[in-house]
Amino acid sequence: MEGAGAGPLRRLLLALGCALAAAGAKVLPPPSNLDFSFVQICTLNWTWTAPENVSSSCNLEYCSDIVINEVPQDRREWSKSLFRVTDTFLNGEMRFKVRSECKYDNTSEPSRWVETSVRPKGVPGTAATDLDCVWHNLEYMDCKWLAGKNARSDTEYALFYWYDGLESPKKCNNYSVCEGIFECIFNLTFPKVSNTYPTISILIKDDSEEIRPLCESKNPTTLVKPATPKAVTLSKIKDGIHLEWSESDTFPANCLYYEVEYHSDDPDTAQTIKVEYNHTTVPSVDPNSKYTFKVRAKPKPECYSSKLCSDWSEEKSIGEKPDSMFYFVLIITIPIIVAVSTIILLFYLKRLKILILPPIPDPREILKRMFGEQTEDSQSGAKDDSVNAYNRLIKEEEIHSLVLTETLECSYSENENR
Ligand SMILES: *[C@@H]1O[C@H](CO)[C@@H](O)[C@H](O)[C@H]1NC(C)=O
Ligand SMILES: *[C@@H]1O[C@H](CO)[C@@H](O)[C@H](O)[C@H]1NC(C)=O
Ligand SMILES: *[C@@H]1O[C@H](CO)[C@@H](O)[C@H](O)[C@H]1NC(C)=O
Ligand SMILES: *[C@@H]1O[C@H](CO)[C@@H](O)[C@H](O)[C@H]1NC(C)=O
Ligand SMILES: *[C@@H]1O[C@H](CO)[C@@H](O)[C@H](O)[C@H]1NC(C)=O
């Protein structure tokens, strides 16, 4: 533990001490019974027993290190205790090594390393990837991930989580898959007074042993995303605009601040102001302009190390020039109305024209002529002529189109009514 927080020079010296062996010195016996066990999920407890026959003058410490896939992780630690707790690395071989050393003593040599390893389960490349979790409004954790590139397309992953305070790991049940993105949501709340939160261990695996498990430990304060501010209300006060919005009630006092973005008629004039409370006033506004506002919440760095902002609230506007919208509507709708009515009118006119003014020789003219002749020659027994004219008319009628037939009928009825 002495290595932790030490300056680089100190660490270098300690590393040298760990590696150095005074020439010809007595070699220490190594620790024995090296083993490991899981602490719930994602955490390993490596344990060993002390070597025998170490001189009481020796300031005995254990130097341990981790090697993942044959790559030393440079996570050497010195400690007097007989265990070390580390994260689990399941996506490859994780090797743990430990040896005994007499600290500040150049008369004895460190022992040889004692090693043990955790071998990965499942098929390589099947582990979930790109795990990304967001802690919404200190209420629920929303985790998303992608399938490993070698995972079968019908792979069903399951997410388990655990943190100090939970008796046993819990399975996340609100699970969905959408367009290749896996998502699971679980409730995560702590008493409002607490300002420290336990590390959340997340394990993603499947029911078969085919999928390689993925384990990640998340610091929840880095994942905080506040809820979107709601109920934004604007009101005009003397020379200014006052706005207010509702505060999230899940956050401790003074742990959020807000960004208010507003612009007048020209969106390029947008300005952003930082606000500590759930209200603010924008002074000296142009009374003849319309102003549009939106608000978002951000966690304060004193409380959370998260850089996530809430979504923007819906936009609210206040001020003159609602007319501009009105004019806009007019400018758009009037031509449309005119165009539509013109089309309707044209269409109607065309039908009307067909009805009133058939393009073919007007049968009324023919009939008028016919009946005119008839009245003139009423005594001269011109009934045959009338009948002939009628026959001729019917023949003509046969030649002409249906429209004409209709027109004829109309015309007849008109004539009959007269
Ligand atoms: C690890 O194991 C040791 C020995 O059994 C135990 O004393 C210690 O509390 C364990 N650590 C954790 C975090 O479980
Ligand atoms: C420890 O020392 C004692 C006496 O010197 C000896 O009998 C014993 O075998 C030693 N144990 C080991 C593990 O070397
Ligand atoms: C051990 O270190 C001391 C000073 O720290 C030195 O005086 C002594 O000669 C060293 N002994 C050996 C065996 O290197
Ligand atoms: C599951 O998540 C969805 C999306 O956030 C939520 O609307 C729904 O209420 C959740 N269901 C349960 C049972 O928690
Ligand atoms: C703003 O915060 C105060 C005090 O926290 C609260 O009483 C008020 O209702 C909040 N305003 C809105 C619009 O919710």
Coordinates of N, CA and C in Angstrom, one line a residue, residues 132-353:
D132 N -22.1 0.8 -22.4 CA -22.2 2.2 -22.1 C -23.4 2.4 -21.2
C133 N -23.2 2.9 -20.0 CA -24.3 3.0 -19.0 C -24.5 4.5 -18.7
V134 N -25.8 4.9 -18.5 CA -26.1 6.2 -18.1 C -27.1 6.1 -16.9
W135 N -26.7 6.9 -15.9 CA -27.6 6.9 -14.6 C -28.5 8.0 -14.7
H136 N -29.8 7.7 -15.1 CA -30.8 8.8 -15.3 C -31.4 9.3 -14.0
N137 N -31.1 10.6 -13.8 CA -31.8 11.3 -12.7 C -31.6 10.6 -11.4
L138 N -30.5 9.9 -11.2 CA -30.2 9.2 -10.0 C -31.4 8.2 -9.7
E139 N -32.1 7.8 -10.7 CA -33.2 6.9 -10.5 C -33.0 5.5 -11.2
Y140 N -32.5 5.5 -12.4 CA -32.3 4.2 -13.0 C -31.1 4.2 -13.9
M141 N -30.5 3.0 -14.0 CA -29.4 2.9 -14.9 C -29.8 2.3 -16.2
D142 N -29.3 2.9 -17.3 CA -29.7 2.4 -18.6 C -28.4 2.0 -19.3
C143 N -28.2 0.7 -19.5 CA -27.0 0.2 -20.1 C -27.3 -0.3 -21.5
K144 N -26.4 0.0 -22.4 CA -26.5 -0.4 -23.8 C -25.2 -1.1 -24.2
W145 N -25.3 -2.1 -25.1 CA -24.1 -2.8 -25.6 C -24.3 -3.4 -26.9
L146 N -23.3 -3.8 -27.6 CA -23.4 -4.5 -28.8 C -22.9 -5.9 -28.7
A147 N -23.3 -6.8 -29.6 CA -22.9 -8.2 -29.6 C -21.5 -8.3 -30.0
G148 N -20.8 -9.3 -29.5 CA -19.4 -9.5 -30.0 C -19.5 -10.0 -31.4
K149 N -18.4 -9.8 -32.2 CA -18.4 -10.0 -33.6 C -18.6 -11.5 -34.0
N150 N -18.2 -12.4 -33.1 CA -18.3 -13.8 -33.3 C -19.6 -14.4 -32.7
A151 N -20.4 -13.5 -32.1 CA -21.6 -14.1 -31.4 C -22.7 -14.4 -32.4
R152 N -23.4 -15.5 -32.2 CA -24.5 -15.8 -33.1 C -25.6 -14.7 -33.1
S153 N -26.3 -14.6 -34.2 CA -27.2 -13.5 -34.3 C -28.3 -13.6 -33.4
D154 N -28.6 -14.8 -32.9 CA -29.8 -14.9 -32.0 C -29.3 -15.0 -30.5
T155 N -28.1 -14.5 -30.3 CA -27.6 -14.5 -28.9 C -28.4 -13.7 -28.0
E156 N -28.8 -14.3 -26.9 CA -29.5 -13.5 -25.8 C -28.5 -13.3 -24.7
Y157 N -28.2 -12.0 -24.5 CA -27.3 -11.7 -23.4 C -28.2 -11.4 -22.2
A158 N -27.6 -11.5 -21.0 CA -28.3 -11.2 -19.8 C -27.3 -10.3 -19.0
L159 N -27.9 -9.3 -18.3 CA -27.0 -8.4 -17.5 C -27.3 -8.6 -16.0
F160 N -26.2 -8.7 -15.3 CA -26.3 -8.8 -13.8 C -25.6 -7.6 -13.2
Y161 N -26.0 -7.2 -12.1 CA -25.3 -6.1 -11.5 C -25.2 -6.3 -10.0
W162 N -24.2 -5.7 -9.4 CA -24.0 -5.9 -8.0 C -23.3 -4.7 -7.4
Y163 N -23.6 -4.2 -6.2 CA -22.8 -3.2 -5.6 C -22.8 -3.5 -4.1
D164 N -21.9 -2.9 -3.4 CA -21.7 -3.1 -2.0 C -23.0 -2.6 -1.3
G165 N -23.8 -3.4 -0.7 CA -25.1 -3.1 -0.1 C -26.1 -4.0 -0.6
L166 N -25.9 -4.6 -1.8 CA -26.8 -5.6 -2.3 C -26.4 -7.0 -1.8
E167 N -27.3 -7.8 -1.3 CA -26.9 -9.1 -0.8 C -26.3 -10.0 -1.8
S168 N -26.9 -10.0 -3.0 CA -26.4 -10.9 -4.1 C -26.6 -10.2 -5.4
P169 N -25.9 -10.6 -6.4 CA -26.1 -10.0 -7.7 C -27.6 -10.1 -8.2
K170 N -28.0 -9.1 -8.9 CA -29.4 -9.1 -9.4 C -29.3 -9.1 -10.9
K171 N -30.4 -9.8 -11.5 CA -30.5 -9.8 -12.9 C -31.3 -8.7 -13.4
C172 N -30.9 -8.0 -14.4 CA -31.7 -6.9 -15.0 C -32.8 -7.5 -15.9
N173 N -34.0 -7.1 -15.6 CA -35.1 -7.7 -16.4 C -35.7 -6.9 -17.5
N174 N -35.6 -5.6 -17.4 CA -36.2 -4.7 -18.4 C -35.2 -4.7 -19.6
Y175 N -35.3 -5.7 -20.5 CA -34.3 -6.0 -21.5 C -34.9 -5.8 -22.9
S176 N -34.2 -5.2 -23.8 CA -34.7 -5.1 -25.2 C -33.6 -5.1 -26.2
V177 N -33.9 -5.4 -27.4 CA -32.9 -5.4 -28.5 C -33.6 -4.6 -29.6
C178 N -32.9 -3.6 -30.1 CA -33.4 -2.8 -31.2 C -32.3 -2.5 -32.2
E179 N -32.4 -3.0 -33.4 CA -31.4 -2.7 -34.4 C -30.0 -3.0 -34.0
G180 N -29.9 -4.2 -33.3 CA -28.5 -4.6 -33.0 C -28.0 -4.0 -31.7
I181 N -28.8 -3.1 -31.1 CA -28.3 -2.5 -29.8 C -29.1 -3.2 -28.7
F182 N -28.4 -3.7 -27.8 CA -29.0 -4.4 -26.6 C -29.1 -3.3 -25.5
E183 N -30.2 -3.4 -24.8 CA -30.4 -2.4 -23.7 C -31.1 -3.0 -22.5
C184 N -30.6 -2.6 -21.4 CA -31.3 -3.1 -20.2 C -31.4 -2.0 -19.2
I185 N -32.5 -1.8 -18.5 CA -32.7 -0.7 -17.6 C -33.0 -1.3 -16.2
F186 N -32.3 -0.8 -15.2 CA -32.6 -1.3 -13.8 C -32.6 -0.1 -12.9
N187 N -33.5 -0.2 -11.9 CA -33.6 0.9 -10.9 C -32.3 1.0 -10.1
L188 N -31.9 2.2 -9.8 CA -30.7 2.4 -9.0 C -30.9 3.7 -8.2
T189 N -31.3 3.5 -6.9 CA -31.4 4.7 -6.1 C -30.7 4.5 -4.8
F190 N -30.3 5.6 -4.2 CA -29.6 5.6 -2.9 C -30.3 6.7 -2.1
P191 N -30.2 6.6 -0.8 CA -30.8 7.7 0.0 C -30.2 9.0 -0.4
K192 N -31.1 10.0 -0.4 CA -30.7 11.3 -1.0 C -29.6 12.0 -0.2
V193 N -29.4 11.7 1.0 CA -28.4 12.3 1.8 C -27.0 11.8 1.4
S194 N -26.9 10.6 0.9 CA -25.5 10.1 0.7 C -24.9 10.8 -0.5
N195 N -23.7 11.1 -0.4 CA -23.0 11.7 -1.5 C -21.8 10.8 -2.0
T196 N -21.7 9.7 -1.4 CA -20.8 8.7 -2.0 C -21.6 7.5 -2.4
Y197 N -21.2 6.9 -3.6 CA -21.9 5.8 -4.1 C -21.0 4.7 -4.4
P198 N -21.5 3.4 -4.1 CA -20.6 2.3 -4.4 C -20.3 2.1 -5.8
T199 N -19.2 1.4 -6.1 CA -18.9 1.0 -7.5 C -20.0 0.0 -7.9
I200 N -20.5 0.1 -9.2 CA -21.4 -0.8 -9.7 C -20.7 -1.8 -10.6
S201 N -20.8 -3.1 -10.2 CA -20.3 -4.1 -11.0 C -21.3 -4.6 -12.0
I202 N -20.9 -4.7 -13.3 CA -21.9 -5.1 -14.3 C -21.3 -6.3 -15.0
L203 N -22.1 -7.4 -15.1 CA -21.6 -8.6 -15.8 C -22.6 -8.9 -16.9
I204 N -22.1 -9.1 -18.1 CA -23.0 -9.5 -19.2 C -22.5 -10.9 -19.7
K205 N -23.5 -11.8 -19.7 CA -23.1 -13.2 -20.2 C -24.4 -13.8 -20.7
D206 N -24.4 -15.0 -21.0 CA -25.6 -15.7 -21.5 C -25.8 -17.0 -20.7
D207 N -26.9 -17.6 -20.9 CA -27.2 -18.8 -20.1 C -26.3 -20.0 -20.4
S208 N -26.0 -20.1 -21.7 CA -25.1 -21.1 -22.1 C -23.7 -20.7 -21.7
E209 N -22.7 -21.5 -21.8 CA -21.4 -21.1 -21.5 C -20.6 -20.7 -22.8
E210 N -21.4 -20.5 -23.9 CA -20.8 -20.3 -25.2 C -20.3 -18.8 -25.3
I211 N -21.0 -17.9 -24.7 CA -20.7 -16.5 -24.7 C -19.6 -16.2 -23.7
R212 N -18.6 -15.5 -24.1 CA -17.6 -15.1 -23.2 C -18.1 -13.9 -22.3
P213 N -18.1 -14.0 -21.0 CA -18.7 -13.0 -20.2 C -17.9 -11.7 -20.2
L214 N -18.6 -10.6 -20.0 CA -17.9 -9.3 -19.9 C -18.2 -8.7 -18.5
C215 N -17.2 -8.2 -17.9 CA -17.4 -7.6 -16.6 C -16.8 -6.2 -16.6
E216 N -17.6 -5.3 -16.1 CA -17.0 -3.9 -15.9 C -17.5 -3.3 -14.6
S217 N -16.6 -2.6 -14.0 CA -17.0 -1.9 -12.8 C -17.1 -0.4 -13.2
K218 N -18.3 0.2 -12.7 CA -18.6 1.5 -13.1 C -18.7 2.4 -11.9
N219 N -18.1 3.6 -12.0 CA -18.3 4.5 -10.9 C -19.5 5.4 -11.2
P220 N -20.6 5.2 -10.5 CA -21.9 5.8 -10.9 C -21.8 7.3 -11.0
T221 N -21.0 8.0 -10.2 CA -21.0 9.5 -10.3 C -20.5 10.0 -11.6
T222 N -19.8 9.1 -12.4 CA -19.4 9.6 -13.7 C -20.5 9.4 -14.8
L223 N -21.6 8.8 -14.4 CA -22.6 8.4 -15.4 C -23.9 9.2 -15.2
V224 N -23.9 10.2 -14.3 CA -25.1 10.9 -13.9 C -25.6 11.8 -15.0
K225 N -26.9 11.6 -15.4 CA -27.5 12.4 -16.4 C -28.9 13.0 -15.8
P226 N -28.9 14.3 -15.5 CA -30.2 14.8 -14.9 C -31.4 14.7 -15.8
A227 N -32.6 14.8 -15.2 CA -33.8 14.8 -16.0 C -33.9 16.1 -16.7
T228 N -34.7 16.1 -17.8 CA -34.9 17.3 -18.6 C -35.7 18.3 -17.8
P229 N -35.3 19.6 -17.7 CA -36.2 20.5 -16.9 C -37.6 20.6 -17.6
K230 N -38.6 20.7 -16.7 CA -40.0 20.7 -17.3 C -40.6 22.0 -16.8
A231 N -41.8 22.1 -17.3 CA -42.7 23.3 -16.9 C -42.0 24.6 -17.0
V232 N -41.3 24.9 -18.1 CA -40.6 26.1 -18.3 C -41.7 27.2 -18.5
T233 N -41.7 28.2 -17.6 CA -42.7 29.3 -17.7 C -42.0 30.6 -17.9
L234 N -42.5 31.4 -18.8 CA -41.9 32.7 -19.1 C -42.9 33.8 -18.7
S235 N -42.4 34.9 -18.2 CA -43.3 36.0 -17.9 C -42.5 37.3 -18.1
K236 N -43.3 38.3 -18.6 CA -42.7 39.6 -18.9 C -42.7 40.4 -17.6
I237 N -41.5 40.9 -17.2 CA -41.4 41.9 -16.1 C -40.9 43.1 -16.7
K238 N -40.8 44.2 -15.9 CA -40.3 45.5 -16.4 C -39.0 45.3 -17.1
D239 N -39.0 45.6 -18.4 CA -37.8 45.6 -19.2 C -37.1 44.2 -19.3
G240 N -37.7 43.2 -18.8 CA -37.0 41.9 -18.9 C -38.0 40.8 -19.0
I241 N -37.4 39.6 -19.0 CA -38.2 38.4 -19.1 C -37.7 37.5 -17.9
H242 N -38.7 37.0 -17.2 CA -38.4 36.1 -16.1 C -38.8 34.7 -16.5
L243 N -37.9 33.7 -16.2 CA -38.3 32.4 -16.5 C -38.0 31.4 -15.4
E244 N -38.7 30.4 -15.3 CA -38.7 29.5 -14.2 C -39.0 28.1 -14.7
W245 N -38.4 27.1 -14.0 CA -38.7 25.7 -14.4 C -38.7 24.8 -13.2
S246 N -39.2 23.6 -13.4 CA -39.3 22.7 -12.2 C -37.9 22.0 -12.0
E247 N -37.6 21.8 -10.7 CA -36.4 21.2 -10.3 C -36.6 19.7 -10.2
S248 N -35.5 18.9 -10.5 CA -35.6 17.5 -10.2 C -35.6 17.3 -8.7
D249 N -36.4 16.5 -8.2 CA -36.5 16.3 -6.8 C -35.6 15.1 -6.3
T250 N -34.9 14.5 -7.2 CA -34.1 13.3 -6.8 C -32.7 13.8 -6.4
F251 N -32.3 15.0 -6.8 CA -30.9 15.4 -6.5 C -30.8 16.2 -5.2
P252 N -29.7 16.0 -4.5 CA -29.5 16.8 -3.3 C -29.4 18.2 -3.6
A253 N -29.7 19.1 -2.7 CA -29.7 20.5 -2.9 C -28.3 21.0 -3.5
N254 N -28.3 21.9 -4.4 CA -27.1 22.5 -5.0 C -26.2 21.6 -5.6
C255 N -26.7 20.6 -6.3 CA -25.9 19.6 -7.0 C -26.1 19.7 -8.5
L256 N -27.0 20.6 -8.9 CA -27.2 20.9 -10.3 C -27.1 22.3 -10.7
Y257 N -26.7 22.6 -11.9 CA -26.8 24.0 -12.4 C -27.5 23.9 -13.7
Y258 N -27.8 25.0 -14.3 CA -28.6 25.0 -15.5 C -28.0 25.9 -16.6
E259 N -28.2 25.5 -17.8 CA -27.8 26.4 -18.9 C -29.1 26.8 -19.6
V260 N -29.2 28.1 -19.7 CA -30.4 28.7 -20.4 C -29.9 29.2 -21.8
E261 N -30.4 28.8 -22.8 CA -30.0 29.3 -24.1 C -31.2 30.0 -24.7
Y262 N -31.0 31.3 -25.2 CA -32.1 32.0 -25.7 C -31.6 32.8 -26.9
H263 N -32.6 33.1 -27.8 CA -32.3 34.0 -28.9 C -33.5 34.8 -29.3
S264 N -33.3 36.0 -29.9 CA -34.4 36.8 -30.3 C -34.8 36.3 -31.7
D265 N -35.4 37.2 -32.6 CA -35.9 36.7 -33.8 C -34.9 36.0 -34.7
D266 N -33.6 36.5 -34.6 CA -32.6 35.9 -35.4 C -31.9 34.8 -34.6
P267 N -32.0 33.5 -35.0 CA -31.4 32.4 -34.2 C -29.9 32.5 -34.0
D268 N -29.3 33.3 -34.9 CA -27.8 33.4 -34.8 C -27.4 34.2 -33.6
T269 N -28.3 34.9 -33.0 CA -28.0 35.7 -31.9 C -28.0 34.9 -30.6
A270 N -28.1 33.6 -30.6 CA -28.3 32.8 -29.5 C -27.2 33.0 -28.4
Q271 N -27.7 33.1 -27.1 CA -26.7 33.3 -26.0 C -27.0 32.2 -25.0
T272 N -26.0 31.9 -24.2 CA -26.1 30.9 -23.2 C -25.7 31.5 -21.8
I273 N -26.6 31.3 -20.8 CA -26.2 31.8 -19.5 C -26.3 30.6 -18.5
K274 N -25.4 30.7 -17.5 CA -25.4 29.7 -16.5 C -26.2 30.1 -15.3
V275 N -27.0 29.3 -14.8 CA -27.9 29.6 -13.7 C -27.8 28.6 -12.6
E276 N -27.7 29.1 -11.3 CA -27.6 28.2 -10.2 C -28.9 27.7 -9.7
Y277 N -30.0 28.5 -9.9 CA -31.3 28.1 -9.3 C -32.3 27.7 -10.4
N278 N -33.5 27.5 -10.1 CA -34.5 27.1 -11.1 C -35.3 28.3 -11.7
H279 N -34.6 29.4 -11.6 CA -35.2 30.6 -12.2 C -34.2 31.6 -12.6
T280 N -34.5 32.5 -13.5 CA -33.5 33.6 -13.8 C -34.3 34.7 -14.5
T281 N -33.6 35.8 -14.7 CA -34.3 36.9 -15.3 C -33.3 37.5 -16.4
V282 N -33.8 37.6 -17.6 CA -33.0 38.2 -18.6 C -33.4 39.7 -18.7
P283 N -32.5 40.6 -18.3 CA -32.8 42.0 -18.3 C -32.7 42.7 -19.7
S284 N -33.2 43.9 -19.8 CA -33.1 44.8 -21.0 C -33.2 44.0 -22.3
V285 N -34.4 43.5 -22.5 CA -34.7 42.9 -23.8 C -35.4 43.9 -24.7
D286 N -35.3 43.7 -25.9 CA -36.0 44.5 -26.9 C -37.5 44.2 -26.9
P287 N -38.3 45.2 -26.5 CA -39.8 44.9 -26.3 C -40.4 44.5 -27.7
N288 N -39.8 44.8 -28.8 CA -40.4 44.5 -30.1 C -40.0 43.2 -30.7
S289 N -39.2 42.4 -29.9 CA -38.7 41.2 -30.5 C -39.4 40.0 -29.7
K290 N -39.4 38.9 -30.4 CA -39.8 37.7 -29.8 C -38.6 36.9 -29.3
Y291 N -38.7 36.4 -28.1 CA -37.5 35.6 -27.5 C -37.9 34.2 -27.3
T292 N -37.0 33.3 -27.6 CA -37.2 31.9 -27.5 C -36.2 31.3 -26.5
F293 N -36.6 30.5 -25.6 CA -35.8 30.0 -24.5 C -35.8 28.5 -24.5
K294 N -34.7 27.9 -24.1 CA -34.7 26.5 -23.7 C -33.7 26.3 -22.5
V295 N -33.9 25.2 -21.7 CA -33.1 25.0 -20.5 C -32.6 23.6 -20.5
R296 N -31.4 23.4 -20.0 CA -31.0 22.0 -19.6 C -30.2 22.0 -18.3
A297 N -30.2 20.9 -17.7 CA -29.5 20.8 -16.4 C -28.2 20.1 -16.5
K298 N -27.2 20.4 -15.7 CA -25.9 19.8 -15.7 C -25.5 19.5 -14.2
P299 N -24.9 18.4 -14.0 CA -24.4 18.0 -12.6 C -23.3 19.0 -12.2
K300 N -23.3 19.4 -11.0 CA -22.1 20.2 -10.5 C -20.9 19.4 -10.3
P301 N -19.7 19.8 -10.7 CA -18.5 19.0 -10.5 C -18.2 18.7 -9.0
E302 N -18.7 19.6 -8.1 CA -18.5 19.3 -6.6 C -19.3 18.1 -6.2
C303 N -20.3 17.7 -6.9 CA -21.1 16.6 -6.5 C -20.9 15.3 -7.3
Y304 N -20.7 15.5 -8.6 CA -20.6 14.4 -9.5 C -19.5 14.7 -10.6
S305 N -18.8 13.7 -11.0 CA -17.8 13.9 -12.0 C -18.3 13.5 -13.4
S306 N -19.6 13.6 -13.5 CA -20.2 13.3 -14.8 C -20.2 14.6 -15.7
K307 N -20.0 14.4 -17.0 CA -20.1 15.5 -17.9 C -21.4 15.5 -18.7
L308 N -22.3 14.6 -18.4 CA -23.5 14.4 -19.1 C -24.5 15.5 -18.8
C309 N -25.1 16.2 -19.8 CA -26.2 17.2 -19.5 C -27.5 16.5 -19.7
S310 N -28.5 17.1 -19.2 CA -29.9 16.6 -19.5 C -30.2 17.0 -21.0
D311 N -31.3 16.5 -21.5 CA -31.7 16.9 -22.8 C -32.2 18.4 -22.6
W312 N -32.3 19.1 -23.8 CA -32.9 20.4 -23.7 C -34.4 20.3 -23.4
S313 N -34.9 21.3 -22.7 CA -36.3 21.4 -22.5 C -36.9 21.8 -23.8
E314 N -38.3 21.7 -23.9 CA -38.9 22.2 -25.1 C -38.8 23.7 -25.1
E315 N -38.8 24.2 -26.3 CA -38.6 25.7 -26.5 C -39.9 26.4 -26.1
K316 N -39.7 27.6 -25.4 CA -40.8 28.4 -25.1 C -40.5 29.8 -25.6
S317 N -41.5 30.5 -26.1 CA -41.3 31.9 -26.7 C -42.2 32.9 -26.0
I318 N -41.7 34.1 -26.1 CA -42.5 35.2 -25.5 C -42.1 36.5 -26.3
G319 N -43.1 37.4 -26.4 CA -42.8 38.7 -27.0 C -43.6 39.0 -28.2
E320 N -43.3 40.2 -28.8 CA -44.1 40.6 -30.0 C -43.7 39.7 -31.2
K321 N -44.3 40.1 -32.3 CA -44.0 39.4 -33.6 C -44.5 38.0 -33.6
P322 N -45.7 37.7 -32.9 CA -46.2 36.5 -33.3 C -46.8 36.6 -34.7
D323 N -46.9 37.9 -35.2 CA -47.5 38.2 -36.5 C -46.6 37.5 -37.6
S324 N -45.3 37.5 -37.3 CA -44.4 37.0 -38.3 C -44.9 35.5 -38.7
M325 N -45.3 34.8 -37.7 CA -45.8 33.5 -37.9 C -47.1 33.6 -38.7
F326 N -47.9 34.6 -38.3 CA -49.2 34.8 -39.0 C -49.0 35.1 -40.4
Y327 N -48.0 36.0 -40.7 CA -47.7 36.4 -42.1 C -47.2 35.2 -42.9
F328 N -46.4 34.5 -42.2 CA -45.8 33.3 -42.8 C -46.9 32.3 -43.2
V329 N -47.9 32.1 -42.3 CA -49.0 31.3 -42.6 C -49.8 31.8 -43.8
L330 N -50.0 33.2 -43.8 CA -50.7 33.8 -44.9 C -50.0 33.6 -46.2
I331 N -48.7 33.9 -46.2 CA -47.9 33.8 -47.4 C -48.0 32.4 -48.0
I332 N -48.0 31.4 -47.1 CA -48.0 30.1 -47.6 C -49.4 29.7 -48.0
T333 N -50.4 30.0 -47.2 CA -51.8 29.5 -47.5 C -52.5 30.2 -48.6
I334 N -52.3 31.5 -48.7 CA -53.1 32.2 -49.7 C -52.8 31.7 -51.1
P335 N -51.6 31.6 -51.6 CA -51.4 31.0 -52.9 C -51.9 29.6 -53.1
I336 N -51.8 28.8 -52.0 CA -52.4 27.5 -52.1 C -53.9 27.5 -52.3
I337 N -54.5 28.4 -51.5 CA -56.0 28.5 -51.6 C -56.4 28.9 -53.0
V338 N -55.6 30.0 -53.5 CA -55.9 30.5 -54.9 C -55.7 29.4 -55.9
A339 N -54.6 28.7 -55.8 CA -54.3 27.7 -56.8 C -55.4 26.6 -56.8
V340 N -55.7 26.2 -55.6 CA -56.7 25.1 -55.5 C -58.1 25.5 -56.0
S341 N -58.5 26.7 -55.7 CA -59.8 27.2 -56.2 C -59.7 27.4 -57.7
T342 N -58.6 27.8 -58.2 CA -58.5 28.0 -59.7 C -58.7 26.6 -60.3
I343 N -58.0 25.7 -59.8 CA -58.1 24.3 -60.4 C -59.5 23.8 -60.3
I344 N -60.2 24.0 -59.2 CA -61.5 23.5 -59.0 C -62.4 24.3 -60.0
L345 N -62.2 25.6 -60.1 CA -63.0 26.4 -61.0 C -62.9 26.0 -62.4
L346 N -61.6 25.8 -62.8 CA -61.3 25.4 -64.2 C -62.0 24.0 -64.5
F347 N -61.9 23.1 -63.6 CA -62.5 21.8 -63.8 C -64.0 21.9 -63.9
Y348 N -64.6 22.7 -63.1 CA -66.0 22.9 -63.0 C -66.5 23.6 -64.3
L349 N -65.7 24.6 -64.7 CA -66.0 25.3 -65.9 C -66.0 24.4 -67.1
K350 N -65.1 23.5 -67.2 CA -65.0 22.6 -68.3 C -66.2 21.7 -68.4
R351 N -66.6 21.2 -67.2 CA -67.8 20.4 -67.2 C -69.0 21.2 -67.6
L352 N -69.1 22.5 -67.1 CA -70.2 23.4 -67.4 C -70.3 23.6 -68.8
K353 N -69.1 23.8 -69.4 CA -69.0 24.2 -70.9 C -69.6 23.0 -71.7

